[in-house]
Short mmCIF file of C-alpha atoms in Angstrom, two decimals:
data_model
loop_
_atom_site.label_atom_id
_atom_site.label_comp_id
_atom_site.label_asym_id
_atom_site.label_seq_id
_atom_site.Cartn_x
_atom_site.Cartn_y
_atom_site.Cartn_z
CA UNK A 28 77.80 98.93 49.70
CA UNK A 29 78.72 95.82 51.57
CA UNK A 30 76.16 92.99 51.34
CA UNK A 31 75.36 89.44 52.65
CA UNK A 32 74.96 87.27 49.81
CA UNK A 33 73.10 83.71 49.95
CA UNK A 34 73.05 80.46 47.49
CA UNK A 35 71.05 79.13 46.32
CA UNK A 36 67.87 81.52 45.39
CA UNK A 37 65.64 78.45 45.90
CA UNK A 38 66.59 74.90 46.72
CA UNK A 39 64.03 71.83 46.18
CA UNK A 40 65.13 68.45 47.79
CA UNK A 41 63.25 65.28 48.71
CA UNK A 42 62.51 64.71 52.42
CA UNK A 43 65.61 62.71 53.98
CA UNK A 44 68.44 64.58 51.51
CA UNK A 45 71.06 66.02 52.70
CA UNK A 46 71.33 70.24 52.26
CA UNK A 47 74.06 72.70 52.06
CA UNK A 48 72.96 76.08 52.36
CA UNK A 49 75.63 78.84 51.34
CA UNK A 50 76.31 82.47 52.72
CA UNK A 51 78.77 84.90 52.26
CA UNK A 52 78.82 87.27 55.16
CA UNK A 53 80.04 90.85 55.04
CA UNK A 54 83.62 90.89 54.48
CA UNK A 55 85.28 92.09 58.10
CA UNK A 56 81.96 91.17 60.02
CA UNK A 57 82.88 88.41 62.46
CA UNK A 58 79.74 87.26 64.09
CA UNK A 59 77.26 85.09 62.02
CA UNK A 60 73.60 83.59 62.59
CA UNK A 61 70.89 81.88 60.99
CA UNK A 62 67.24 82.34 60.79
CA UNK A 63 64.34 81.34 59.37
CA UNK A 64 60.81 81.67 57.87
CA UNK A 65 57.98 79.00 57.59
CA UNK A 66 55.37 80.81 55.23
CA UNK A 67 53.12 82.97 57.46
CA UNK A 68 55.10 82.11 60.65
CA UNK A 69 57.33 84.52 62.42
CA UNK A 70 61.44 84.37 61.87
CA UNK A 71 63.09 82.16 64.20
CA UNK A 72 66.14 82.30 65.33
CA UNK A 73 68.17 79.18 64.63
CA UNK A 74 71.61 79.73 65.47
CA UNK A 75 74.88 82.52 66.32
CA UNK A 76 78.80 81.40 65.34
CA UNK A 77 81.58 83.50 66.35
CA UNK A 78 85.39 82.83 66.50
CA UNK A 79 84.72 79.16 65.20
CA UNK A 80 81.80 78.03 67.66
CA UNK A 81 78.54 78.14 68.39
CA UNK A 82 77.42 81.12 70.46
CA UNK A 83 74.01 80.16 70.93
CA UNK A 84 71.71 77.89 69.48
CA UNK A 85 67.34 77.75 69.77
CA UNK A 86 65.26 74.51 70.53
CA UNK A 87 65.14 74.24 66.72
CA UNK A 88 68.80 73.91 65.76
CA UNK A 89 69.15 70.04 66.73
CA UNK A 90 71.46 67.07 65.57
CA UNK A 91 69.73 67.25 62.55
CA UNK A 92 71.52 71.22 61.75
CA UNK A 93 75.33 71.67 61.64
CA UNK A 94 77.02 75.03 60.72
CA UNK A 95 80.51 75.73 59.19
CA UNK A 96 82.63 78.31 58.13
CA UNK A 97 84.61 76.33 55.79
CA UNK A 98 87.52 79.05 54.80
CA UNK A 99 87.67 82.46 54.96
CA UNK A 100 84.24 84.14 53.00
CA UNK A 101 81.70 81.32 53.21
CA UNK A 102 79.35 80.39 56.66
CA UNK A 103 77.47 77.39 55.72
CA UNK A 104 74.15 75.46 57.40
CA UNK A 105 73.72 72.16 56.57
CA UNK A 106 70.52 69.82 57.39
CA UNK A 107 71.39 66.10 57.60
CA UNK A 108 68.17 64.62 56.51
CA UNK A 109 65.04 67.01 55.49
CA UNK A 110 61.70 67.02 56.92
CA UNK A 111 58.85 68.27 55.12
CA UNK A 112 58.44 71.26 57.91
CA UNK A 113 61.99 72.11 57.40
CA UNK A 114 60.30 73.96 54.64
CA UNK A 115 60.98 77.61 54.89
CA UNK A 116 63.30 80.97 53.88
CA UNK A 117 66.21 80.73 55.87
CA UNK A 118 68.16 84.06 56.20
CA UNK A 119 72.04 84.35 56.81
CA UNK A 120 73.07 87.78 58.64
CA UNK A 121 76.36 88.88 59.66
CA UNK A 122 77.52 92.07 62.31
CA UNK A 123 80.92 93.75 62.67
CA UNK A 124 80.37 93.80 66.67
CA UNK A 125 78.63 91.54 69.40
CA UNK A 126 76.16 92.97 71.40
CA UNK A 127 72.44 94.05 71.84
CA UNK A 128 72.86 97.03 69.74
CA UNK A 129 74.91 95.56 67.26
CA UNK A 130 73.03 96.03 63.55
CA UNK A 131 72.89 92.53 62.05
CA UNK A 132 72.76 93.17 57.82
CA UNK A 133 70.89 90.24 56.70
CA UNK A 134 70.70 88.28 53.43
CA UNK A 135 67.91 87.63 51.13
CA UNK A 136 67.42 83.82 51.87
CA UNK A 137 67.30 80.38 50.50
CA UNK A 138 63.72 79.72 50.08
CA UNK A 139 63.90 75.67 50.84
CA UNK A 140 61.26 73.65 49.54
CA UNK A 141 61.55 69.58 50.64
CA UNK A 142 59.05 67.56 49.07
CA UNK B 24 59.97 82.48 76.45
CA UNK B 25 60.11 86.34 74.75
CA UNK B 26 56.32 87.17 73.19
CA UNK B 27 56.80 90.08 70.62
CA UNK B 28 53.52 90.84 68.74
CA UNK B 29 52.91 93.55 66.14
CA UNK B 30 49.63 95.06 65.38
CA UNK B 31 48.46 96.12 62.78
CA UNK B 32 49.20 92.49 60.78
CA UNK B 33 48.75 94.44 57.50
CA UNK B 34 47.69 98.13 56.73
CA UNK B 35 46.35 99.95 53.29
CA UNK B 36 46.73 103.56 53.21
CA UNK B 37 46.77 105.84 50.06
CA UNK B 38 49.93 107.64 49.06
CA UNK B 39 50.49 110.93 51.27
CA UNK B 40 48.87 109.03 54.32
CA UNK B 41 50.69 108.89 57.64
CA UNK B 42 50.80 105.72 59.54
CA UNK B 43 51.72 103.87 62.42
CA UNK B 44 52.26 100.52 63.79
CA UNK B 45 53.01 98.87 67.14
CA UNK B 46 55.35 95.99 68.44
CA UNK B 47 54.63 94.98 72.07
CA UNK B 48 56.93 92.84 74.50
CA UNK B 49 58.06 92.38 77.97
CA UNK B 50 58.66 95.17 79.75
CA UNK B 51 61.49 92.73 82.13
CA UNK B 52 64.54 91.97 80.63
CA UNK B 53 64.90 94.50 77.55
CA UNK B 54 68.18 95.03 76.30
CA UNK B 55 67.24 96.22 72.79
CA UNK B 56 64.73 96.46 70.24
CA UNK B 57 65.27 96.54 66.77
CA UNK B 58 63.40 97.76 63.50
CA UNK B 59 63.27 96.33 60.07
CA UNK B 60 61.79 96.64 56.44
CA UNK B 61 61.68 94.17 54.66
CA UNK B 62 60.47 94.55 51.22
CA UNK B 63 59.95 91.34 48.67
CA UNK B 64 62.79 89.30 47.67
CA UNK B 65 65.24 91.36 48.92
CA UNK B 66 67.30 91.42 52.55
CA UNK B 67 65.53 92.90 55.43
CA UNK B 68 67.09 96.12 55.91
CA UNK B 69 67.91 97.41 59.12
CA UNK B 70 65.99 100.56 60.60
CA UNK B 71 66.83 101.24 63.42
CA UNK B 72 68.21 99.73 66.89
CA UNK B 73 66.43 101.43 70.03
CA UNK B 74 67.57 100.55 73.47
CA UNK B 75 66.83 103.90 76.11
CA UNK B 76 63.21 104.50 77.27
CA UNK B 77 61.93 107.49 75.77
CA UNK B 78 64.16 107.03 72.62
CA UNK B 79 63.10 108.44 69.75
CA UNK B 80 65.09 107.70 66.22
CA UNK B 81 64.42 108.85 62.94
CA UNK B 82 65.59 108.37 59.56
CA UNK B 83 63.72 110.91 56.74
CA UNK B 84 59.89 110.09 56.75
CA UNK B 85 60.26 107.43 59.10
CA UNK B 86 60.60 106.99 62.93
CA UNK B 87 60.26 105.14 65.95
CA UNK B 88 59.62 105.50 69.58
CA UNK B 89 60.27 103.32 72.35
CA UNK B 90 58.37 102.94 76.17
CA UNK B 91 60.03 99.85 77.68
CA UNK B 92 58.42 100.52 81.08
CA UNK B 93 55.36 99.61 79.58
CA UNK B 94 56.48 97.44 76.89
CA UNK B 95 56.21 98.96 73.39
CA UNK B 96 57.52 100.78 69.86
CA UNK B 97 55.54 102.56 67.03
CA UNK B 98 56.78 102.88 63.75
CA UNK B 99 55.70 105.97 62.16
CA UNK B 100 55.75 106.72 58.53
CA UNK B 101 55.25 110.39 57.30
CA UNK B 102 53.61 110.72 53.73
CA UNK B 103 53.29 107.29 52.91
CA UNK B 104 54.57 106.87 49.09
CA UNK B 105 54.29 103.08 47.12
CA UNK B 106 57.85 102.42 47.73
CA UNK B 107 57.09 102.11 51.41
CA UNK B 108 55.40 99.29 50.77
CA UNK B 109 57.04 96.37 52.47
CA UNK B 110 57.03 93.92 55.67
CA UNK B 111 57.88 95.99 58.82
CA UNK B 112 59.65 93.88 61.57
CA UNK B 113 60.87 94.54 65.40
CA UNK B 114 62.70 92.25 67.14
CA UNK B 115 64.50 92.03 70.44
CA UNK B 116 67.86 91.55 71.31
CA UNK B 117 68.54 88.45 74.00
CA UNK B 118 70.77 89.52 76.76
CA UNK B 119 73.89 88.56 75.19
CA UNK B 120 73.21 89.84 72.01
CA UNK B 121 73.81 86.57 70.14
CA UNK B 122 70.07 86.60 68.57
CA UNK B 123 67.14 88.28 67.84
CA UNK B 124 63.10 87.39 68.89
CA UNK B 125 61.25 89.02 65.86
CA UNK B 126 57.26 89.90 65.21
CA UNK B 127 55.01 88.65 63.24
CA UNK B 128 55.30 91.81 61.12
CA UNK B 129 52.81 94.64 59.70
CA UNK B 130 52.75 94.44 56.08
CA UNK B 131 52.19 97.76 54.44
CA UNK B 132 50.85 98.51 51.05
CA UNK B 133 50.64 101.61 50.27
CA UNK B 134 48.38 103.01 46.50
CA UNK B 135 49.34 105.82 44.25
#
C-alpha cells in the first residue's frame, strides 16, 4: 500500500542551524502540507503546496519556514535558523484530490529536537 | 479562530469494553470533520471523513456519528481489544480544504 515516507526519524540541531526536513509524498497525490506537534500540544497546521505554490499558510509558517518540492518525489520544509520552541514532530501528508473531504495519508514525522 | 476539543483526554477500559469519545466544535462554518488513530511511532491513519448531519460511518468495531447543528462527533469502539490502543484525533476541514484544525486527542489504552 502506498505510503508517505519522512527523513530523518529524529533530527537534533543547535538553535540558529539551518534544517532540511525530507518527505516523500504518495506517488500521484498532488496536494501537500505540513504539520506539527510540540509535546502535549495539539497538531498545528503549518502549511498546504499545490501545483508549485503555497495554498495556504498559518500564523506559524513565517520567514523563518520555506517549502520546496525540489523534483519530482521529494516536498521539503526547511527552517532558516532554529528556535528552541521549534521543537516538535512535524508530519508531512499528501491527498490525491483538494477539498474538505479529501483523505490526507500522513507520514510518521521528524521528531526535531534544537538544543 | 476554529476551537476543536476532545473529551475524554485519555480513557482505560479492559479488553471487550465498549467506548466512546467526543470532539466538539463550531456548529457555523463546518465543511468537514475528520477522524484519526494514531498509534505510536507510526502515521496517523485516517478513519473516517464525515461531512452530512446525521452521518453515521463505520468501519468493523469502530464508528462515528456526527450532529453539526449542535456541534459534535463520538467515536465509538465495539469490544475494545489492546490493539486499539492508540491516540484518537478529529479535525476539521477549513473551507477550502487546504488544512485541517485537529483536537487535542483521547488517548486510549486498552488491558488484556
Amino acid at each position: 500500500e502506498p505510503e508517505v515516507t519522512q527523513t530523518p526519524s529524529h533530527q537534533v540541531t543547535q538553535m540558529g542551524q539551518e534544517v532540511i526536513l525530507r518527505c516523500v509524498p504518495i506517488s500521484n497525490h498532488l496536494y501537500f502540507y505540513w504539520y506539527r506537534q510540540i509535546l502535549g500540544q495539539k497538531v498545528e497546521f503549518l502549511v498546504s503546496f499545490y501545483n508549485n505554490e503555497i495554498s495556504e499558510k498559518s500564523e506559524i509558517f513565517d520567514d523563518q519556514f520555506s517549502v520546496e518540492r525540489p523534483d519530482g518525489s521529494n516536498f521539503t520544509l526547511k527552517i532558516r535558523s532554529t528556535k528552541l520552541e521549534d521543537s516538535a514532530m512535524y508530519f508531512c501528508a499528501s491527498s490525491g484530490t483538494s477539498g474538505t473531504y479529501n483523505e490526507q495519508f500522513f507520514g510518521p514525522g521528524t521528531r526535531l529536537t534544537v538544543l | 479562530i476554529l476551537n476543536v476539543e476532545q473529551s475524554p483526554q485519555s480513557l482505560h477500559v479492559q479488553e471487550g469494553d465498549s467506548t466512546n469519545f467526543t470532539c466538539s466544535f463550531p456548529s457555523s462554518n463546518f465543511y468537514a470533520l475528520h477522524w484519526y488513530r494514531w498509534e505510536t511511532a507510526k502515521s496517523p491513519e485516517a478513519l473516517f471523513v464525515m461531512t452530512l448531519n446525521g452521518d453515521e460511518k463505520k468501519k468493523g468495531r469502530i464508528s462515528a456519528t456526527l450532529n453539526t447543528k449542535e456541534g459534535y462527533s463520538y467515536l465509538y469502539i465495539k469490544g475494545s481489544q489492546p490493539e486499539d490502543s492508540a491516540t484518537y484525533l478529529c479535525a476539521l476541514a477549513n473551507q477550502a480544504g487546504t488544512a485541517l484544525i485537529f483536537g487535542k486527542g483521547t488517548t486510549l489504552s486498552v488491558s488484556s
